[in-house]
Amino acid sequence: MRQSRYFIQTLREIPSEAEVVSHQLMLRASMIKKVAAGIYDYLPLGLKVIRKVENIIRENMNKAGAIELLMSVVQPAELWQSSGRWNHFGKELLRFKDRGNRDFCLGPTHEEVITDIVKSQVNSYKQMPVTLYQIQTKFRDEVRPRFGLMRGREFIMKDAYSFDIDDAGADVSYQKMYDAYKAIFTACGLAHKVVDADTGSIGGSFSHEFMVLADTGEDTIISCNKCEYSANVEKAVVVDSGEKENAALKDMEEVATPNKHTALEVAEFLGVDIIHVPKTMIIRCEGVVVDGREEDIYVACMVRGDHEVNLSKVKNVVKAKSAEFAEHYEVLDKTGCSIGSLGPCNMPLKVYVDNALKYLCNIVVGANKEGYHIKNVNLERDAKIEGYFDIRNAMPKDKCPHCNGEYQETKGIEVGHIFKLGTKYSESMGAKALDKNGKNIPIVMGCYGIGVGRTAASAIEQHYDEKGIVWPKAIAPFEVVVIPLNTNDDEVIAKSDEIYNGLLSLGVDVIIDDRNERAGVKFNDAELIGYPLRVSVGKKSLSEGRIEVVIRRTGEVIFLDLSNNLADKVKEILDTKVI
Ligand code: ATP
Ligand code: MG
């Protein structure tokens, strides 16, 4: 590619709308352009990266035996009604009507569409196992689209779905995708970790997330410092252990706590350890089956003052479809009291208590009366509770459930997510097949997603410096940039062209920066865009009988003598020294 004829307009200034490095650098390096919140154009350089990530994914999917297809983006409501998700997916699902007033949505994921395909085409165990995948645009109307390609509304996803006649087969299909995902992220040059994850709104029996490790990640990963266990904070199990405090139970006492709302404020005001001042929170649980009907219910949850409630665990304990903190007005409506003075005594809602509170006595709780708390509360004696559960976030130093190690915390970006779905969709949508005994049974499914744009963006979060992006070679927009430093010097141009053409014929993805610009401008752009290898050809170095090669990642400078076959040598450096 000749840069003078290409389409790159780099920016010097950091765009004010971009909070994270990958977003800033993708905008500055002319890779993407914002169209609307969470919606981006892929400019030529950005598209090259996206295509490279897609090709790595495609290669590994094919190797794992998955078969590519392409489904429609627009999906009819009937399919979503048949799985029961039309009413449950929430506002992320962008719904619209066609001219005939029929309901449609833009696909945020394709379980319904693929199940419908398989239902119509597969009716015997002999046609399975089969795993189908596509690489395609998804739309999710995210509440907070941000960070560029990291959390878009329109984004490219690879989604795969496996179909097996039984559970054992489904486990084999799952494992194949698990292995393929590891191979994909390794091939993209990304340090990553696989963690146990919650199944979320997709549903199903178990799941893993693939996390790219980066300090800027939105996800918190909990892992053991001794064994292999790691999990998303939403899922990480907290071991129920401790010893009951050995203190005489005192009598309850109501105390005024004017304008003290948080656990910390109340603890400081009363001169009590924060551990003894639990938080009581009201949580709205949607889709709970009550008397055979799905309803939205409100519950109170208590965790220690120094702990955080985990909504995903609450959702599972209450057997809800989703769980969210209730808004102020809902809390007032359901309890007659506002946030900050809530407590378990005389609470009109069911009270779920975190295990850690089992070991405490004489605690301080809100009195369900504005500006008052109650001292010396002992839950079993003074409140009616549903029981003790694991409903808090794991924290560093918590015990590992599998060995005698301790938890530690790191940040990560979720780039891939795999689910063992079981028969959730095949049952609701009637996708059945005959097993070996001639019995018509629901097909066992798995689903597997990778965010293509998010993978590219997370590569930047993991690989950048103050000058710009440091692409892993496998997904760099170009592997090598050749820079003629003096564009009015025939010898410089001839030598640069020779190296450029030589590299092209060796199959290297190379760009030549033949613009009539100062060397400094070209170097800055090359570093910003992040080409892994830079070859510079200048009048001065030619007169010294050599050219200069710089490895972007390490800054290592290598001089090549003109007597070499330069293209071969550059390719050799690229193959052996650049990652
Ligand atoms: P998150 O928790 O980050 O919203 P998710 O659990 O909703 O992700 P999945 O439904 O598992 O995501 O989708 C599969 C993959 O698609 C994710 O692992 C991620 O890489 C990507 N992805 C999901 N939502 C977005 C988005 N809004 N923008 C870009 N990529 C996304
Ligand atoms: Mg999501």
Short mmCIF file of C-alpha atoms and ligand atoms in Angstrom, two decimals, residues 92 140 142 151, ligand 2:
data_model
loop_
_atom_site.label_atom_id
_atom_site.label_comp_id
_atom_site.label_asym_id
_atom_site.label_seq_id
_atom_site.Cartn_x
_atom_site.Cartn_y
_atom_site.Cartn_z
CA GLU A 92 -31.23 -3.43 25.07
CA ARG A 140 -27.80 -3.77 21.60
CA GLU A 142 -26.77 -0.35 25.77
CA ARG A 151 -19.06 -1.06 24.43
MG MG B 2 -24.06 -6.93 27.88
#
